[in-house]
XYZ file of C-alpha atoms in Angstrom:
590
model
C 175.941 197.007 -105.934
C 172.878 197.729 -108.075
C 171.954 194.896 -110.437
C 171.287 196.280 -113.924
C 169.559 194.139 -116.546
C 168.000 196.810 -118.802
C 169.923 195.734 -121.893
C 168.695 192.158 -121.524
C 165.035 193.193 -121.659
C 165.391 196.024 -124.192
C 163.593 193.962 -126.819
C 160.559 191.837 -126.042
C 161.192 188.392 -127.462
C 160.780 184.782 -126.493
C 162.420 184.066 -123.167
C 163.420 187.656 -122.297
C 162.318 187.339 -118.681
C 163.111 183.639 -118.556
C 166.796 184.344 -118.939
C 166.629 186.536 -115.838
C 165.653 183.511 -113.770
C 169.164 182.166 -114.173
C 170.798 185.166 -112.465
C 172.027 184.657 -108.933
C 173.260 188.086 -107.803
C 170.309 190.101 -106.567
C 167.904 187.207 -107.212
C 165.075 185.925 -105.074
C 166.886 182.631 -104.641
C 169.761 184.352 -102.881
C 167.367 186.110 -100.540
C 165.015 183.227 -99.834
C 166.992 180.028 -99.871
C 167.599 180.040 -96.095
C 163.924 180.423 -95.140
C 162.880 177.941 -97.811
C 165.225 175.251 -96.511
C 163.903 175.733 -92.985
C 160.318 175.435 -94.213
C 161.179 172.364 -96.291
C 162.882 170.552 -93.431
C 160.071 171.378 -91.013
C 157.425 170.077 -93.400
C 159.069 166.730 -93.969
C 159.908 166.332 -90.275
C 156.217 166.668 -89.407
C 155.317 164.271 -92.229
C 157.707 161.616 -90.943
C 156.415 162.114 -87.415
C 152.812 161.599 -88.584
C 153.592 158.540 -90.657
C 156.028 156.707 -88.373
C 156.099 157.948 -84.804
C 152.416 158.451 -83.870
C 150.043 155.750 -82.696
C 146.628 155.167 -84.241
C 144.821 157.404 -81.758
C 147.459 160.095 -82.060
C 147.142 159.973 -85.833
C 143.396 160.582 -85.551
C 144.004 163.637 -83.357
C 146.657 164.900 -85.783
C 144.277 164.431 -88.724
C 141.578 166.461 -86.965
C 144.148 169.188 -86.288
C 145.197 169.130 -89.945
C 141.616 169.517 -91.175
C 141.041 172.341 -88.700
C 144.156 174.279 -89.779
C 143.397 173.763 -93.444
C 139.829 175.102 -93.091
C 140.722 178.240 -91.128
C 144.035 179.133 -92.738
C 142.341 181.230 -95.402
C 141.053 183.667 -92.766
C 144.483 185.300 -92.579
C 144.370 188.296 -95.030
C 147.923 187.770 -96.169
C 147.463 189.003 -99.744
C 145.868 192.300 -98.750
C 148.244 193.119 -95.897
C 151.391 192.079 -97.730
C 150.443 193.711 -101.034
C 149.694 197.088 -99.484
C 152.872 196.973 -97.428
C 155.103 196.178 -100.395
C 153.490 198.991 -102.418
C 154.246 201.442 -99.628
C 157.843 200.278 -99.348
C 158.497 200.468 -103.111
C 157.085 203.999 -103.268
C 159.263 205.041 -100.358
C 162.305 203.414 -102.006
C 161.878 205.346 -105.252
C 161.311 208.639 -103.433
C 164.603 208.166 -101.612
C 166.379 207.680 -104.912
C 164.849 210.866 -106.326
C 166.257 212.797 -103.355
C 169.868 211.750 -103.871
C 171.972 214.951 -104.146
C 173.432 215.206 -107.654
C 175.570 218.374 -108.098
C 175.338 218.574 -111.906
C 172.935 221.519 -112.151
C 174.708 223.429 -109.416
C 178.133 222.982 -110.999
C 176.813 224.332 -114.307
C 175.594 227.491 -112.604
C 178.817 227.969 -110.655
C 180.920 227.492 -113.776
C 178.836 229.963 -115.760
C 178.007 232.634 -113.185
C 181.185 232.954 -111.093
C 183.656 234.769 -113.339
C 187.404 235.076 -113.229
C 190.151 232.891 -114.680
C 192.696 234.100 -112.156
C 193.686 232.199 -109.049
C 191.081 233.949 -106.907
C 188.224 233.059 -109.278
C 189.415 229.492 -109.581
C 189.700 229.198 -105.794
C 186.233 230.625 -105.376
C 184.575 228.167 -107.775
C 186.379 225.115 -106.420
C 185.581 226.090 -102.825
C 181.884 226.477 -103.623
C 181.679 223.022 -105.167
C 183.748 221.482 -102.396
C 181.227 222.831 -99.878
C 178.399 221.249 -101.897
C 180.171 217.882 -101.982
C 180.968 218.118 -98.270
C 177.277 218.635 -97.458
C 176.342 215.610 -99.555
C 178.996 213.410 -97.934
C 177.898 214.426 -94.438
C 174.290 213.420 -95.070
C 175.232 210.182 -96.884
C 177.570 209.343 -94.026
C 174.578 209.724 -91.681
C 172.220 207.420 -93.579
C 174.430 204.958 -95.473
C 176.382 202.240 -93.742
C 178.765 201.927 -96.694
C 179.729 205.620 -96.617
C 180.049 205.606 -92.842
C 182.471 202.692 -93.017
C 184.498 204.729 -95.510
C 184.471 207.960 -93.432
C 183.872 206.963 -89.811
C 184.938 210.371 -88.412
C 185.349 213.965 -89.505
C 189.114 213.561 -89.510
C 188.743 211.050 -92.330
C 186.937 213.756 -94.298
C 189.907 216.092 -93.760
C 192.331 213.434 -94.947
C 190.111 212.625 -97.935
C 190.194 216.277 -99.061
C 186.542 217.162 -98.524
C 187.396 219.583 -95.715
C 190.420 221.664 -94.715
C 191.792 221.698 -91.152
C 190.547 225.262 -90.691
C 187.070 224.278 -91.784
C 187.207 221.291 -89.453
C 187.965 223.619 -86.545
C 184.994 225.814 -87.429
C 182.807 222.741 -87.615
C 183.977 221.384 -84.264
C 183.653 224.803 -82.666
C 179.875 224.754 -83.125
C 179.477 221.821 -80.674
C 175.758 221.399 -81.353
C 173.808 218.321 -80.194
C 172.416 217.953 -83.732
C 173.556 216.709 -87.089
C 175.755 219.305 -88.789
C 175.195 218.333 -92.412
C 173.625 221.774 -93.024
C 176.748 223.775 -92.095
C 178.498 223.538 -95.507
C 175.368 224.862 -97.187
C 175.455 227.945 -94.958
C 179.095 228.461 -95.961
C 178.092 228.118 -99.604
C 175.389 230.804 -99.312
C 177.643 233.291 -97.519
C 180.498 232.770 -99.952
C 178.152 233.271 -102.911
C 176.948 236.600 -101.540
C 180.531 237.677 -100.950
C 181.379 236.787 -104.561
C 178.489 238.982 -105.742
C 179.656 241.879 -103.592
C 183.161 241.599 -105.029
C 181.837 241.556 -108.575
C 182.511 237.912 -109.355
C 178.784 237.454 -109.984
C 177.511 240.286 -112.154
C 173.779 240.355 -111.514
C 171.658 239.660 -108.405
C 169.342 237.576 -110.590
C 172.224 235.196 -111.246
C 172.928 235.083 -107.522
C 169.294 234.215 -106.843
C 169.390 231.388 -109.393
C 172.555 230.029 -107.812
C 171.092 230.114 -104.305
C 167.838 228.558 -105.494
C 169.667 225.558 -106.899
C 171.741 225.321 -103.745
C 168.566 225.260 -101.655
C 167.229 222.468 -103.863
C 170.193 220.265 -102.985
C 169.869 221.261 -99.344
C 166.211 220.195 -99.421
C 167.137 216.819 -100.899
C 169.645 216.246 -98.129
C 166.962 217.116 -95.594
C 164.586 214.647 -97.230
C 167.141 211.839 -96.924
C 167.619 212.744 -93.279
C 163.826 212.618 -92.744
C 163.460 209.247 -94.506
C 166.184 207.818 -92.311
C 164.571 209.252 -89.192
C 160.900 208.458 -89.930
C 160.564 204.823 -90.975
C 157.512 202.790 -91.839
C 155.606 202.340 -88.570
C 156.988 199.404 -86.640
C 153.557 197.990 -85.880
C 152.806 197.696 -89.589
C 156.036 195.821 -90.227
C 155.281 193.533 -87.285
C 151.748 192.830 -88.493
C 152.975 191.860 -91.956
C 155.744 189.674 -90.571
C 153.427 187.880 -88.112
C 150.799 187.379 -90.831
C 153.277 185.733 -93.224
C 155.033 183.550 -90.662
C 151.823 182.444 -88.933
C 150.315 181.552 -92.301
C 153.159 179.209 -93.161
C 153.328 177.755 -89.651
C 149.721 176.742 -90.124
C 150.617 175.397 -93.570
C 153.142 173.048 -92.026
C 150.260 171.157 -90.414
C 147.251 172.046 -92.550
C 148.878 171.200 -95.892
C 149.969 167.684 -94.840
C 148.619 164.859 -96.995
C 146.573 162.448 -94.833
C 146.085 158.726 -95.271
C 143.894 158.220 -98.386
C 142.439 155.030 -96.889
C 140.487 157.073 -94.364
C 138.721 159.007 -97.177
C 138.999 162.487 -95.794
C 137.531 165.096 -98.191
C 140.290 166.653 -100.296
C 142.846 164.024 -99.323
C 142.313 161.441 -102.000
C 145.938 161.790 -103.157
C 149.054 161.153 -101.138
C 151.799 163.282 -102.697
C 155.292 163.426 -101.305
C 156.025 166.967 -102.575
C 153.336 169.601 -101.947
C 154.089 171.647 -105.080
C 151.532 174.412 -104.650
C 152.357 174.849 -100.985
C 156.014 175.368 -101.874
C 155.056 177.814 -104.646
C 152.850 179.707 -102.247
C 155.724 179.977 -99.789
C 158.005 181.120 -102.594
C 155.598 183.896 -103.626
C 154.532 185.229 -100.238
C 157.847 184.869 -98.453
C 159.630 186.277 -101.494
C 157.268 189.230 -101.457
C 158.188 189.867 -97.851
C 161.891 189.629 -98.711
C 161.453 192.279 -101.411
C 160.052 194.675 -98.832
C 162.851 193.741 -96.442
C 165.493 194.642 -99.015
C 163.913 197.881 -100.275
C 162.863 199.368 -96.949
C 166.382 200.796 -96.501
C 168.261 201.162 -99.815
C 171.364 202.635 -98.138
C 172.683 199.340 -96.860
C 174.992 196.820 -98.464
C 172.530 194.547 -100.257
C 172.836 193.722 -103.932
C 170.162 196.198 -104.981
C 171.046 199.028 -102.588
C 172.234 202.392 -103.866
C 175.882 202.789 -104.837
C 176.483 205.641 -102.426
C 180.297 205.437 -102.461
C 180.312 205.598 -106.243
C 177.991 208.651 -106.046
C 180.487 210.377 -103.727
C 183.397 209.717 -106.074
C 181.575 210.723 -109.212
C 180.130 213.928 -107.735
C 183.520 215.206 -106.553
C 185.339 214.393 -109.782
C 182.744 215.808 -112.163
C 182.008 218.970 -110.193
C 185.640 220.032 -109.762
C 186.326 219.365 -113.430
C 183.346 221.455 -114.527
C 184.247 224.542 -112.479
C 188.008 224.450 -112.989
C 189.427 223.041 -116.208
C 186.194 223.438 -118.168
C 185.545 227.044 -117.061
C 185.482 229.235 -120.199
C 187.280 226.450 -122.050
C 185.144 226.318 -125.179
C 185.883 224.770 -128.558
C 185.991 227.204 -131.500
C 182.711 227.890 -133.228
C 182.453 226.570 -136.773
C 179.756 226.173 -139.341
C 178.090 222.782 -139.087
C 177.806 220.440 -142.052
C 174.120 221.331 -142.478
C 174.768 225.086 -142.665
C 172.865 225.697 -145.939
C 170.650 222.638 -145.785
C 167.059 223.501 -144.745
C 166.232 219.837 -144.138
C 169.185 218.054 -142.558
C 169.110 214.261 -142.726
C 171.576 212.528 -140.418
C 172.777 209.244 -141.910
C 171.792 205.784 -140.747
C 174.052 202.790 -140.390
C 173.214 199.460 -141.896
C 172.123 198.129 -138.497
C 169.766 201.055 -137.855
C 168.395 201.595 -141.372
C 165.272 199.605 -140.574
C 164.300 202.088 -137.846
C 163.873 204.973 -140.317
C 160.270 206.127 -140.312
C 158.375 208.888 -142.109
C 156.955 211.771 -140.108
C 153.606 211.272 -138.403
C 150.950 213.858 -139.325
C 147.990 212.430 -137.470
C 145.636 209.499 -137.698
C 143.062 211.380 -139.833
C 145.513 212.063 -142.687
C 144.985 208.522 -143.960
C 141.232 209.007 -144.465
C 140.170 209.219 -148.131
C 136.942 210.836 -149.368
C 135.174 210.865 -152.737
C 134.866 214.089 -154.687
C 131.119 214.181 -154.143
C 131.604 213.962 -150.360
C 134.072 216.850 -150.325
C 131.670 219.384 -151.909
C 130.186 222.030 -149.634
C 126.434 221.912 -149.255
C 124.302 225.077 -149.676
C 123.315 226.782 -146.446
C 119.702 226.015 -145.499
C 118.103 228.746 -143.432
C 115.717 227.440 -140.863
C 114.623 230.713 -139.389
C 111.536 229.423 -137.665
C 113.306 226.579 -135.859
C 116.265 228.724 -134.850
C 114.026 231.539 -133.610
C 111.888 229.092 -131.654
C 114.941 227.463 -130.079
C 116.355 230.874 -129.180
C 113.110 231.974 -127.531
C 112.974 228.705 -125.617
C 116.470 229.224 -124.202
C 115.721 232.830 -123.213
C 112.408 231.828 -121.687
C 113.979 229.097 -119.575
C 116.707 231.520 -118.476
C 114.101 234.108 -117.359
C 111.873 231.498 -115.720
C 109.029 232.013 -118.194
C 109.181 228.667 -120.014
C 106.473 226.129 -119.351
C 106.883 222.410 -119.862
C 103.259 221.614 -120.564
C 102.634 224.420 -123.065
C 104.991 225.898 -125.646
C 104.454 229.349 -127.161
C 103.678 229.506 -130.880
C 106.838 229.717 -132.962
C 107.320 232.954 -134.842
C 109.967 234.147 -137.236
C 111.470 237.596 -137.574
C 109.014 238.398 -140.380
C 105.830 237.253 -138.686
C 106.860 238.950 -135.415
C 106.344 242.347 -137.065
C 102.697 241.473 -137.700
C 101.938 240.772 -134.041
C 99.940 243.392 -132.094
C 101.507 245.414 -129.352
C 101.128 244.461 -125.713
C 98.258 245.712 -123.632
C 98.520 249.008 -121.820
C 96.353 249.609 -118.776
C 94.857 253.036 -118.474
C 94.652 254.887 -115.113
C 91.031 253.786 -114.792
C 92.169 250.157 -114.811
C 90.564 249.271 -118.196
C 92.531 247.511 -120.961
C 93.243 249.692 -123.968
C 93.232 246.822 -126.410
C 92.861 243.171 -125.427
C 95.453 241.851 -127.854
C 93.692 243.724 -130.739
C 91.265 242.673 -133.350
C 94.141 241.641 -135.588
C 94.703 238.468 -133.528
C 92.741 235.467 -134.642
C 90.287 233.846 -132.285
C 92.223 230.574 -132.387
C 95.443 232.137 -131.040
C 93.745 234.202 -128.309
C 93.192 231.285 -125.937
C 96.734 229.993 -126.348
C 98.290 233.429 -125.922
C 96.146 234.197 -122.893
C 97.074 230.974 -121.141
C 100.751 231.500 -121.952
C 100.629 235.122 -120.719
C 99.036 234.061 -117.424
C 101.755 231.450 -116.831
C 104.443 233.987 -117.681
C 103.003 236.558 -115.294
C 102.779 234.017 -112.471
C 106.410 233.070 -112.991
C 107.386 236.727 -113.187
C 105.554 237.643 -109.960
C 106.988 234.679 -108.053
C 110.540 235.938 -108.565
C 112.051 238.617 -106.336
C 112.114 242.159 -107.663
C 115.900 242.398 -107.956
C 116.012 239.041 -109.752
C 113.641 240.025 -112.546
C 114.727 241.009 -115.999
C 115.194 244.714 -116.577
C 115.533 245.713 -112.921
C 119.272 246.448 -113.093
C 119.470 247.408 -116.763
C 116.645 249.941 -117.243
C 114.912 251.190 -114.065
C 111.859 253.282 -114.829
C 111.642 255.166 -111.523
C 114.729 256.937 -110.140
C 115.490 255.885 -106.581
C 116.261 259.231 -104.975
C 115.831 260.499 -101.421
C 114.313 263.735 -102.838
C 110.528 263.470 -103.315
C 109.114 264.270 -106.728
C 106.745 267.284 -106.903
C 104.195 268.082 -109.583
C 102.089 271.252 -109.889
C 98.467 270.968 -108.754
C 96.000 270.010 -111.387
C 98.540 268.228 -113.553
C 98.791 264.458 -113.504
C 102.088 262.681 -113.093
C 103.857 261.584 -116.245
C 102.717 258.298 -117.666
C 106.140 256.823 -117.178
C 105.833 257.294 -113.405
C 102.475 255.613 -113.265
C 103.974 252.378 -114.473
C 106.349 251.036 -111.861
C 108.225 248.131 -113.434
C 109.319 245.374 -111.086
C 106.915 245.872 -108.180
C 106.319 243.009 -105.786
C 102.710 242.424 -106.853
C 99.912 243.930 -108.899
C 97.040 245.966 -107.513
C 93.465 246.472 -108.395
C 93.348 250.297 -108.600
C 95.689 252.203 -110.907
C 94.508 255.738 -110.151
C 96.317 258.098 -107.835
C 93.950 258.879 -105.005
C 94.643 261.279 -102.122
C 95.119 259.591 -98.802
C 95.140 262.470 -96.373
C 93.495 265.820 -96.869
C 95.218 269.108 -96.259
C 97.901 271.150 -97.812
C 100.199 268.166 -98.050
C 98.700 265.491 -100.248
C 99.689 261.878 -100.473
C 98.948 259.572 -103.365
C 99.163 255.844 -103.732
C 101.465 254.808 -106.501
C 100.400 251.328 -107.444
C 102.596 249.420 -109.908
C 101.258 247.108 -112.571
C 102.793 244.978 -115.245
C 102.664 246.143 -118.824
C 100.397 243.915 -120.838
C 98.893 242.078 -117.881
C 95.257 240.931 -118.077
C 92.611 241.993 -115.609
C 91.918 238.403 -114.585
C 95.478 238.027 -113.371
C 95.358 241.343 -111.551
C 92.388 240.288 -109.451
C 94.212 237.189 -108.173
C 97.157 239.005 -106.681
C 97.728 240.600 -103.314
C 97.402 244.325 -102.844
C 100.543 246.054 -101.625
C 100.283 249.807 -101.320
C 103.244 252.107 -101.272
C 102.792 255.780 -100.514
C 104.710 258.524 -102.247
C 104.042 261.927 -100.722
C 104.271 265.087 -102.773
C 104.556 268.634 -101.429
C 102.145 270.530 -103.635
C 101.536 273.745 -101.703
C 105.154 274.759 -101.486
C 105.499 274.587 -105.223
C 102.968 277.393 -105.748
C 104.891 279.791 -103.627
C 108.437 278.801 -104.475
C 109.136 276.435 -107.360
C 112.554 275.516 -106.051
C 111.640 275.213 -102.391
C 111.282 271.451 -102.604
C 114.984 271.218 -103.199
C 115.787 273.071 -100.004
C 113.133 271.635 -97.646
C 112.254 268.133 -98.809
C 111.808 266.684 -95.295
C 108.878 268.691 -93.895
C 106.051 266.308 -94.654
C 103.813 264.760 -92.034
C 104.668 261.300 -90.918
C 101.038 260.440 -90.299
C 100.342 260.023 -93.993
C 103.142 257.587 -94.647
C 102.335 253.929 -95.091
C 105.453 252.000 -94.087
C 106.221 248.511 -95.258
C 106.973 245.618 -92.882
C 110.518 245.551 -91.533
C 110.984 241.906 -92.276
C 110.417 242.420 -96.004
C 113.519 241.180 -97.789
C 113.022 242.972 -101.143
C 115.775 245.585 -101.647
C 113.380 247.783 -103.666
C 111.087 248.289 -100.684
C 114.157 248.739 -98.449
C 115.199 251.696 -100.568
C 111.694 253.215 -100.448
C 111.546 252.795 -96.653
C 114.866 254.585 -96.413
C 113.394 257.454 -98.420
C 110.324 257.661 -96.238
C 112.365 257.536 -93.048
C 114.740 260.153 -94.387
C 111.883 262.439 -95.385
């Protein structure tokens, strides 16, 4: 029942679609001629009533009603409502077609995986495919009126050969209050497993592939059942229908041509045939008829699915594939292009014009002069590349400033720069950038260093560069002990990544006695004294056991937790820096 016109529009030429307007089967004329005749008769009946039957006063009232209907008829959103509804229906129609159960893939697997050319193997393959066709017929019989008229009862399926009397008894024995289209698929799965146990299917992977394809068909049958059960909401269909019919009921009055002698605006002409009103009815009402035909494609309309043909074709093809065609292969021979590395199939005279050369890409047609194809010598721009690299790294570390850029340096001039400042324990700078720096660059470098230090101090300790890669102080719960009279190593006096700088660098005793505590105050390498005076002072106490070392050098390893708690300066509990959290844990542990 499907109307196919693909061959008529295969080539785009003059009048390709115009020829389709002459078709009657499946056309809009066949669907719409009844409603159009009713609308046509109603329009001319009202026109005759206005012209001949009404008095002068009644004509004035009718003319006012006509102007009123014509002015407010455009408030009905017919285009939006109808367009969205038809889009939904067409999408639903195509999805139902994609879920039609075609047994082609399943029959290929059954024919290839289930072995045995004896009667038992043949019976097994044919039974499997008959179960698949029975499941498809049961679901099509539930959703298609044409298939139901063909098989109105299960006894008709037995007589048609889709089911044996024994299988019919098993099906009737279930007596479930539900649709039983899923029962043949259960039989198919159990019979496939039994064939694998008996050795008819060699590998469990092949069995899994067979059952996966079977479940695909079972899912498609379930989708058809769901589409038949869950329709487009009734209220939406009612809204669209009321919108279309009310629009054209208003058109019957509002689109009447009034007496031109009365000079109503927009009624200067008195036409007998309202052409655009009839075209508007043809478009909108035809649009509604399209949705009406496609909302259920399993009926008996001209464009509905050929479900009975699908049943016949599926049974014939599937049984042929698993029975006569099983292991029935033609002999293998060398093809006519056996020794030809580039085979060229011939063309007929009608198709010779469609021969085309291979496509390599759109750029293969570009032509260049010999001078344009020569490679240019590599130009090294070390200063620009180095400056761009430093800018990227600086922005990544939060040290880049938008209002001031650092002076660009290359890899050669970087070797001539002085080393960074190192602060001595007394807090004095060892060399303020050195005498080798020119006086013109000192101001710029100082301002840039101050901005870098401010950005560095504003970041959290664990977010600064070098904290995770190269810690300078080991975080250990065992306190570090040095002999009396010897200063701590210089590496311990510089704590990289502290929360802020301090004014005093020296290690001064906090509490007198045999146990001495010193303040370890971190400072940034290369920082200026002006920047150090602007920062907060945060003191962290590291306590060393100095008296026990004189008596027993290794005693600090055995008794590290005997220090006095009165000399410990604890940090606030609400401090969120993980570095200080680790130090507090050490102090609490000691």
